[in-house]
C-alpha cells in the first residue's frame, strides 16, 4: 500500500510544480526582453542626438546655436525658430542641381554595380577555369589599399581616356573624362567587396541546378539570369544597401575631378559654407536637406535592410 501511494502521489506533486516552473521561465523571458528593449532604446537615443541637434539647429540663427550649445536647449526647438536658414541655403548654392547630380550618380553606380559585380561573382563561383582562385585572391587583396593612395594616379588616367563630346551640335572625339558624369560613376562600378559577397553567396546555391540546366541546353548567361539571380535576392539587397551610402557620400573624388558647378554632387556643396564666415545655421540646414533622402530610403527599405544583412551573414 505504501509503494502504491508513493507511485500515485509523485506525479501529482510534479504536476503541481510544473505551472510554477513555466511561469518563472515566462517571467525570465519577459524580463530579458524588457531589458533588451530598454538597452536598445538607450543606444538609439544616444545615436539620435546628432540628428536631433542638426535638425533643431537648422531652425535657429547662428547666435542662438552658439548660445544653446552648452545646454539642453540645443536639442529643443525653442527660441527664435524659423526657416530662414533653408531659404539662405537655396540662395547660396544650387541645391536642386546638386541633389539631381547625386541621385543620378548614386542610382547608376549602384545599378550598374549590381550587374557587373554579380556577373563577376557568378564567373568566380560557378564556372571552372584556371586561375580563378588567384584572381579572387587579387580582388580581395585590393580591399586593403586605401582609396587615397590611388586617387592621384586615377586622376591622371581618367584625364587620358578617350571620350565623345558635343560642341555646337557636332559630335567630336576628344580625350579626358574630367568634368563629366562618367568620371564619377565608371571608376566605382566594379567593387571588390561586392564581388566577394556575390561569390560567397552564389557558392551556397547547389551546382546541381547548373548541371540540370546545362543538360536542357541553357547557356551560362541563362543560368545566371534565370536561376542564380532569382535565388539571390538577399545578396543583391545587401550589396545595394552597402554601396548606396558610399556613392551618396562621395566627396574627395568629385572634388578632384569635377570643377563645373552644374556637375557637382551634394557633398562637394558643403565647401560653399566654409569659405568666409561660417554660417552654422545654413550648414545645419544644408546637411538636413542632404540627409533627408537617406533617411527616407532607410525608412522605406528598413525591413529589407535588416533581412538582407541577416541573410547574407548566414549564407556567407
Short mmCIF file of N, CA and C in Angstrom, two decimals, residues 108-243:
data_model
loop_
_atom_site.label_atom_id
_atom_site.label_comp_id
_atom_site.label_asym_id
_atom_site.label_seq_id
_atom_site.Cartn_x
_atom_site.Cartn_y
_atom_site.Cartn_z
N UNK A 108 22.98 55.17 -60.85
CA UNK A 108 23.73 54.48 -61.90
C UNK A 108 24.87 53.65 -61.33
N UNK A 109 25.55 54.17 -60.32
CA UNK A 109 26.65 53.41 -59.72
C UNK A 109 26.15 52.13 -59.08
N UNK A 110 25.06 52.22 -58.32
CA UNK A 110 24.51 51.04 -57.65
C UNK A 110 23.93 50.07 -58.67
N UNK A 111 23.14 50.58 -59.63
CA UNK A 111 22.51 49.71 -60.61
C UNK A 111 23.51 48.98 -61.48
N UNK A 112 24.46 49.71 -62.08
CA UNK A 112 25.47 49.06 -62.91
C UNK A 112 26.39 48.17 -62.08
N UNK A 113 26.65 48.58 -60.84
CA UNK A 113 27.48 47.76 -59.97
C UNK A 113 26.85 46.41 -59.66
N UNK A 114 25.54 46.39 -59.46
CA UNK A 114 24.86 45.12 -59.21
C UNK A 114 25.03 44.17 -60.39
N UNK A 115 24.93 44.69 -61.61
CA UNK A 115 25.06 43.84 -62.79
C UNK A 115 26.49 43.33 -62.95
N UNK A 116 27.46 44.26 -62.94
CA UNK A 116 28.85 43.88 -63.18
C UNK A 116 29.40 43.00 -62.08
N UNK A 117 29.18 43.37 -60.83
CA UNK A 117 29.75 42.61 -59.71
C UNK A 117 29.10 41.24 -59.56
N UNK A 118 27.80 41.16 -59.83
CA UNK A 118 27.14 39.85 -59.73
C UNK A 118 27.61 38.91 -60.85
N UNK A 119 27.83 39.45 -62.04
CA UNK A 119 28.35 38.60 -63.13
C UNK A 119 29.78 38.15 -62.83
N UNK A 120 30.59 39.03 -62.24
CA UNK A 120 31.94 38.62 -61.85
C UNK A 120 31.89 37.56 -60.75
N UNK A 121 31.00 37.75 -59.78
CA UNK A 121 30.84 36.75 -58.73
C UNK A 121 30.35 35.42 -59.27
N UNK A 122 29.47 35.47 -60.28
CA UNK A 122 28.98 34.23 -60.91
C UNK A 122 30.13 33.50 -61.61
N UNK A 123 30.97 34.23 -62.33
CA UNK A 123 32.10 33.60 -63.02
C UNK A 123 33.10 32.99 -62.04
N UNK A 124 33.30 33.64 -60.90
CA UNK A 124 34.26 33.15 -59.92
C UNK A 124 33.73 32.00 -59.09
N UNK A 125 32.42 31.88 -58.95
CA UNK A 125 31.85 30.86 -58.07
C UNK A 125 31.26 29.66 -58.82
N UNK A 126 30.78 29.86 -60.05
CA UNK A 126 30.05 28.80 -60.74
C UNK A 126 30.83 28.19 -61.90
N UNK A 127 31.74 28.96 -62.50
CA UNK A 127 32.48 28.45 -63.65
C UNK A 127 33.82 27.87 -63.21
N UNK A 128 34.25 26.84 -63.91
CA UNK A 128 35.52 26.20 -63.61
C UNK A 128 36.54 26.65 -64.66
N UNK A 129 37.52 27.43 -64.24
CA UNK A 129 38.57 27.87 -65.15
C UNK A 129 39.85 28.10 -64.35
N UNK A 130 40.98 27.94 -65.03
CA UNK A 130 42.27 28.03 -64.36
C UNK A 130 42.54 29.46 -63.90
N UNK A 131 43.04 29.54 -62.68
CA UNK A 131 43.45 30.83 -62.14
C UNK A 131 42.36 31.61 -61.45
N UNK A 132 41.16 31.05 -61.32
CA UNK A 132 40.08 31.82 -60.71
C UNK A 132 40.34 32.07 -59.22
N UNK A 133 41.01 31.14 -58.55
CA UNK A 133 41.33 31.33 -57.13
C UNK A 133 42.34 32.48 -56.98
N UNK A 134 43.30 32.53 -57.90
CA UNK A 134 44.29 33.61 -57.86
C UNK A 134 43.62 34.96 -58.13
N UNK A 135 42.72 34.97 -59.11
CA UNK A 135 42.01 36.21 -59.44
C UNK A 135 41.19 36.69 -58.25
N UNK A 136 40.48 35.76 -57.61
CA UNK A 136 39.68 36.12 -56.44
C UNK A 136 40.56 36.65 -55.31
N UNK A 137 41.72 36.03 -55.12
CA UNK A 137 42.64 36.49 -54.07
C UNK A 137 43.15 37.91 -54.37
N UNK A 138 43.44 38.18 -55.65
CA UNK A 138 43.89 39.53 -56.02
C UNK A 138 42.78 40.56 -55.81
N UNK A 139 41.54 40.17 -56.12
CA UNK A 139 40.42 41.08 -55.92
C UNK A 139 40.25 41.40 -54.44
N UNK A 140 40.33 40.38 -53.60
CA UNK A 140 40.20 40.59 -52.16
C UNK A 140 41.36 41.43 -51.63
N UNK A 141 42.56 41.23 -52.20
CA UNK A 141 43.73 41.98 -51.74
C UNK A 141 43.59 43.47 -51.98
N UNK A 142 42.81 43.87 -52.98
CA UNK A 142 42.63 45.31 -53.23
C UNK A 142 41.85 46.00 -52.12
N UNK A 143 41.18 45.23 -51.26
CA UNK A 143 40.42 45.83 -50.17
C UNK A 143 41.32 46.52 -49.15
N UNK A 144 42.59 46.11 -49.08
CA UNK A 144 43.49 46.70 -48.07
C UNK A 144 44.15 47.97 -48.59
N UNK A 145 43.92 48.32 -49.85
CA UNK A 145 44.53 49.51 -50.43
C UNK A 145 43.62 50.71 -50.20
N UNK A 146 44.04 51.72 -49.45
CA UNK A 146 43.19 52.91 -49.24
C UNK A 146 42.97 53.66 -50.55
N UNK A 147 41.78 54.21 -50.70
CA UNK A 147 41.47 54.92 -51.94
C UNK A 147 42.37 56.15 -52.11
N UNK A 148 42.74 56.79 -51.00
CA UNK A 148 43.56 57.99 -51.09
C UNK A 148 44.91 57.73 -51.74
N UNK A 149 45.43 56.51 -51.65
CA UNK A 149 46.73 56.21 -52.24
C UNK A 149 46.68 56.07 -53.76
N UNK A 150 45.51 55.80 -54.31
CA UNK A 150 45.39 55.62 -55.76
C UNK A 150 44.60 56.75 -56.40
N UNK A 151 44.17 57.73 -55.63
CA UNK A 151 43.32 58.79 -56.17
C UNK A 151 44.07 59.61 -57.22
N UNK A 152 45.31 60.01 -56.92
CA UNK A 152 46.06 60.85 -57.86
C UNK A 152 46.38 60.09 -59.14
N UNK A 153 46.87 58.83 -59.09
CA UNK A 153 47.06 58.09 -60.35
C UNK A 153 45.76 57.92 -61.14
N UNK A 154 44.64 57.75 -60.45
CA UNK A 154 43.37 57.63 -61.16
C UNK A 154 43.00 58.92 -61.87
N UNK A 155 43.29 60.06 -61.25
CA UNK A 155 43.02 61.34 -61.91
C UNK A 155 43.82 61.44 -63.20
N UNK A 156 45.09 61.02 -63.17
CA UNK A 156 45.92 61.06 -64.37
C UNK A 156 45.35 60.19 -65.47
N UNK A 157 44.92 58.98 -65.12
CA UNK A 157 44.45 58.05 -66.15
C UNK A 157 43.10 58.47 -66.71
N UNK A 158 42.18 58.95 -65.89
CA UNK A 158 40.88 59.37 -66.43
C UNK A 158 41.03 60.60 -67.31
N UNK A 159 42.10 61.38 -67.07
CA UNK A 159 42.34 62.54 -67.93
C UNK A 159 42.85 62.14 -69.30
N UNK A 160 43.32 60.88 -69.46
CA UNK A 160 43.82 60.41 -70.74
C UNK A 160 42.82 59.56 -71.51
N UNK A 161 41.69 59.23 -70.91
CA UNK A 161 40.74 58.35 -71.57
C UNK A 161 40.02 59.06 -72.71
N UNK A 162 39.73 58.34 -73.79
CA UNK A 162 39.01 58.96 -74.91
C UNK A 162 37.54 59.15 -74.58
N UNK A 163 36.96 60.15 -75.20
CA UNK A 163 35.55 60.44 -74.96
C UNK A 163 34.96 61.14 -76.17
N UNK A 164 33.65 61.16 -76.23
CA UNK A 164 32.92 61.85 -77.29
C UNK A 164 32.18 63.03 -76.67
N UNK A 165 32.32 64.19 -77.28
CA UNK A 165 31.68 65.40 -76.77
C UNK A 165 30.88 66.05 -77.90
N UNK A 166 29.87 66.79 -77.51
CA UNK A 166 29.04 67.51 -78.48
C UNK A 166 29.31 69.00 -78.32
N UNK A 167 29.83 69.60 -79.36
CA UNK A 167 30.12 71.03 -79.35
C UNK A 167 29.43 71.68 -80.55
N UNK A 168 28.52 72.59 -80.26
CA UNK A 168 27.81 73.26 -81.33
C UNK A 168 26.96 72.33 -82.17
N UNK A 169 26.45 71.28 -81.55
CA UNK A 169 25.63 70.32 -82.28
C UNK A 169 26.42 69.33 -83.09
N UNK A 170 27.76 69.33 -82.96
CA UNK A 170 28.63 68.42 -83.71
C UNK A 170 29.30 67.46 -82.75
N UNK A 171 29.28 66.16 -83.06
CA UNK A 171 29.90 65.14 -82.24
C UNK A 171 31.39 65.10 -82.54
N UNK A 172 32.22 65.31 -81.51
CA UNK A 172 33.66 65.34 -81.68
C UNK A 172 34.34 64.33 -80.78
N UNK A 173 35.53 63.91 -81.22
CA UNK A 173 36.35 62.95 -80.48
C UNK A 173 37.38 63.72 -79.68
N UNK A 174 37.48 63.43 -78.38
CA UNK A 174 38.39 64.17 -77.53
C UNK A 174 38.97 63.22 -76.48
N UNK A 175 39.84 63.75 -75.63
CA UNK A 175 40.43 62.97 -74.55
C UNK A 175 40.13 63.64 -73.21
N UNK A 176 39.93 62.81 -72.21
CA UNK A 176 39.73 63.32 -70.86
C UNK A 176 38.31 63.19 -70.38
N UNK A 177 38.15 62.60 -69.19
CA UNK A 177 36.83 62.45 -68.58
C UNK A 177 36.57 63.46 -67.48
N UNK A 178 37.47 64.39 -67.28
CA UNK A 178 37.27 65.37 -66.21
C UNK A 178 36.04 66.21 -66.51
N UNK A 179 35.35 66.60 -65.43
CA UNK A 179 34.13 67.41 -65.55
C UNK A 179 33.04 66.70 -66.35
N UNK A 180 32.82 65.43 -66.01
CA UNK A 180 31.76 64.64 -66.64
C UNK A 180 31.07 63.81 -65.57
N UNK A 181 29.91 63.27 -65.93
CA UNK A 181 29.22 62.35 -65.03
C UNK A 181 29.93 60.99 -64.99
N UNK A 182 30.45 60.56 -66.14
CA UNK A 182 31.04 59.21 -66.17
C UNK A 182 32.26 59.07 -65.28
N UNK A 183 33.01 60.16 -65.06
CA UNK A 183 34.17 60.06 -64.19
C UNK A 183 33.75 59.85 -62.74
N UNK A 184 32.54 60.20 -62.39
CA UNK A 184 32.03 59.97 -61.05
C UNK A 184 31.36 58.61 -60.89
N UNK A 185 31.10 57.92 -62.01
CA UNK A 185 30.35 56.67 -61.97
C UNK A 185 31.22 55.46 -62.30
N UNK A 186 31.88 55.50 -63.47
CA UNK A 186 32.58 54.32 -64.00
C UNK A 186 33.65 53.77 -63.07
N UNK A 187 34.51 54.60 -62.44
CA UNK A 187 35.56 54.02 -61.59
C UNK A 187 35.03 53.26 -60.38
N UNK A 188 33.75 53.42 -60.04
CA UNK A 188 33.23 52.80 -58.81
C UNK A 188 32.18 51.73 -59.10
N UNK A 189 32.03 51.35 -60.36
CA UNK A 189 31.06 50.30 -60.69
C UNK A 189 31.55 48.96 -60.16
N UNK A 190 32.79 48.59 -60.51
CA UNK A 190 33.37 47.34 -60.00
C UNK A 190 33.85 47.57 -58.58
N UNK A 191 33.43 46.68 -57.68
CA UNK A 191 33.74 46.83 -56.25
C UNK A 191 34.19 45.48 -55.71
N UNK A 192 35.37 45.46 -55.09
CA UNK A 192 35.95 44.19 -54.63
C UNK A 192 35.08 43.53 -53.57
N UNK A 193 34.58 44.29 -52.63
CA UNK A 193 33.74 43.70 -51.58
C UNK A 193 32.46 43.13 -52.16
N UNK A 194 31.85 43.82 -53.10
CA UNK A 194 30.61 43.33 -53.71
C UNK A 194 30.87 42.03 -54.47
N UNK A 195 31.98 41.96 -55.21
CA UNK A 195 32.32 40.73 -55.93
C UNK A 195 32.53 39.59 -54.96
N UNK A 196 33.23 39.86 -53.87
CA UNK A 196 33.46 38.81 -52.87
C UNK A 196 32.15 38.33 -52.24
N UNK A 197 31.26 39.27 -51.92
CA UNK A 197 29.99 38.89 -51.31
C UNK A 197 29.15 38.06 -52.27
N UNK A 198 29.08 38.48 -53.53
CA UNK A 198 28.34 37.70 -54.52
C UNK A 198 28.96 36.32 -54.71
N UNK A 199 30.28 36.25 -54.74
CA UNK A 199 30.96 34.96 -54.92
C UNK A 199 30.61 34.02 -53.78
N UNK A 200 30.67 34.51 -52.56
CA UNK A 200 30.36 33.67 -51.41
C UNK A 200 28.90 33.23 -51.41
N UNK A 201 28.00 34.13 -51.74
CA UNK A 201 26.58 33.77 -51.72
C UNK A 201 26.25 32.80 -52.84
N UNK A 202 26.76 33.04 -54.04
CA UNK A 202 26.48 32.13 -55.16
C UNK A 202 27.03 30.74 -54.90
N UNK A 203 28.11 30.65 -54.12
CA UNK A 203 28.70 29.34 -53.83
C UNK A 203 27.78 28.47 -53.00
N UNK A 204 26.82 29.07 -52.29
CA UNK A 204 25.91 28.29 -51.46
C UNK A 204 24.74 27.70 -52.25
N UNK A 205 24.56 28.15 -53.48
CA UNK A 205 23.48 27.61 -54.32
C UNK A 205 23.95 26.30 -54.94
N UNK A 206 23.18 25.22 -54.83
CA UNK A 206 23.63 23.92 -55.35
C UNK A 206 23.98 23.98 -56.83
N UNK A 207 25.14 23.42 -57.18
CA UNK A 207 25.56 23.41 -58.58
C UNK A 207 24.81 22.37 -59.40
N UNK A 208 24.05 21.52 -58.72
CA UNK A 208 23.23 20.56 -59.46
C UNK A 208 22.20 21.28 -60.32
N UNK A 209 21.79 22.47 -59.91
CA UNK A 209 20.86 23.25 -60.72
C UNK A 209 21.51 23.66 -62.04
N UNK A 210 22.80 24.00 -61.98
CA UNK A 210 23.52 24.34 -63.21
C UNK A 210 23.60 23.14 -64.15
N UNK A 211 23.93 21.98 -63.57
CA UNK A 211 24.07 20.79 -64.40
C UNK A 211 22.75 20.41 -65.06
N UNK A 212 21.65 20.52 -64.32
CA UNK A 212 20.35 20.21 -64.91
C UNK A 212 20.01 21.19 -66.03
N UNK A 213 20.32 22.46 -65.81
CA UNK A 213 20.04 23.47 -66.84
C UNK A 213 20.92 23.27 -68.06
N UNK A 214 22.18 22.89 -67.86
CA UNK A 214 23.07 22.66 -68.99
C UNK A 214 22.60 21.47 -69.82
N UNK A 215 22.07 20.46 -69.17
CA UNK A 215 21.54 19.30 -69.90
C UNK A 215 20.36 19.71 -70.76
N UNK A 216 19.57 20.65 -70.26
CA UNK A 216 18.42 21.13 -71.03
C UNK A 216 18.81 22.13 -72.11
N UNK A 217 20.11 22.43 -72.24
CA UNK A 217 20.57 23.31 -73.30
C UNK A 217 20.68 24.77 -72.91
N UNK A 218 20.62 25.11 -71.63
CA UNK A 218 20.71 26.50 -71.20
C UNK A 218 22.16 26.98 -71.24
N UNK A 219 22.35 28.21 -71.66
CA UNK A 219 23.69 28.81 -71.64
C UNK A 219 24.02 29.29 -70.23
N UNK A 220 25.29 29.65 -70.03
CA UNK A 220 25.69 30.14 -68.71
C UNK A 220 24.98 31.44 -68.37
N UNK A 221 24.77 32.30 -69.35
CA UNK A 221 24.05 33.54 -69.07
C UNK A 221 22.61 33.27 -68.69
N UNK A 222 22.00 32.28 -69.33
CA UNK A 222 20.63 31.91 -68.97
C UNK A 222 20.57 31.38 -67.54
N UNK A 223 21.57 30.59 -67.17
CA UNK A 223 21.63 30.07 -65.79
C UNK A 223 21.77 31.22 -64.81
N UNK A 224 22.63 32.18 -65.16
CA UNK A 224 22.81 33.34 -64.29
C UNK A 224 21.51 34.13 -64.17
N UNK A 225 20.83 34.35 -65.28
CA UNK A 225 19.65 35.22 -65.28
C UNK A 225 18.41 34.52 -64.76
N UNK A 226 18.25 33.23 -65.09
CA UNK A 226 17.00 32.53 -64.76
C UNK A 226 17.07 31.75 -63.44
N UNK A 227 18.26 31.39 -63.00
CA UNK A 227 18.37 30.53 -61.82
C UNK A 227 19.05 31.25 -60.66
N UNK A 228 20.26 31.74 -60.89
CA UNK A 228 21.07 32.28 -59.79
C UNK A 228 20.52 33.61 -59.29
N UNK A 229 20.20 34.52 -60.21
CA UNK A 229 19.71 35.85 -59.78
C UNK A 229 18.41 35.75 -58.99
N UNK A 230 17.39 35.00 -59.44
CA UNK A 230 16.16 34.92 -58.63
C UNK A 230 16.37 34.32 -57.24
N UNK A 231 17.39 33.48 -57.08
CA UNK A 231 17.65 32.86 -55.78
C UNK A 231 18.55 33.70 -54.88
N UNK A 232 18.99 34.84 -55.35
CA UNK A 232 19.99 35.64 -54.63
C UNK A 232 19.48 37.02 -54.25
N UNK A 233 18.19 37.13 -53.97
CA UNK A 233 17.63 38.41 -53.58
C UNK A 233 18.31 39.04 -52.38
N UNK A 234 18.57 38.30 -51.28
CA UNK A 234 19.25 38.91 -50.13
C UNK A 234 20.63 39.45 -50.47
N UNK A 235 21.38 38.76 -51.32
CA UNK A 235 22.71 39.24 -51.69
C UNK A 235 22.62 40.54 -52.48
N UNK A 236 21.68 40.62 -53.41
CA UNK A 236 21.52 41.84 -54.20
C UNK A 236 21.08 43.00 -53.30
N UNK A 237 20.17 42.74 -52.37
CA UNK A 237 19.72 43.80 -51.47
C UNK A 237 20.86 44.27 -50.58
N UNK A 238 21.67 43.34 -50.09
CA UNK A 238 22.79 43.72 -49.23
C UNK A 238 23.79 44.58 -49.97
N UNK A 239 24.16 44.16 -51.17
CA UNK A 239 25.14 44.94 -51.95
C UNK A 239 24.58 46.31 -52.30
N UNK A 240 23.31 46.38 -52.66
CA UNK A 240 22.70 47.67 -53.00
C UNK A 240 22.73 48.62 -51.81
N UNK A 241 22.42 48.10 -50.63
CA UNK A 241 22.39 48.95 -49.44
C UNK A 241 23.79 49.38 -49.04
N UNK A 242 24.75 48.45 -49.09
CA UNK A 242 26.11 48.77 -48.65
C UNK A 242 26.88 49.63 -49.64
N UNK A 243 26.43 49.72 -50.88
CA UNK A 243 27.09 50.59 -51.86
C UNK A 243 26.36 51.92 -52.05
#
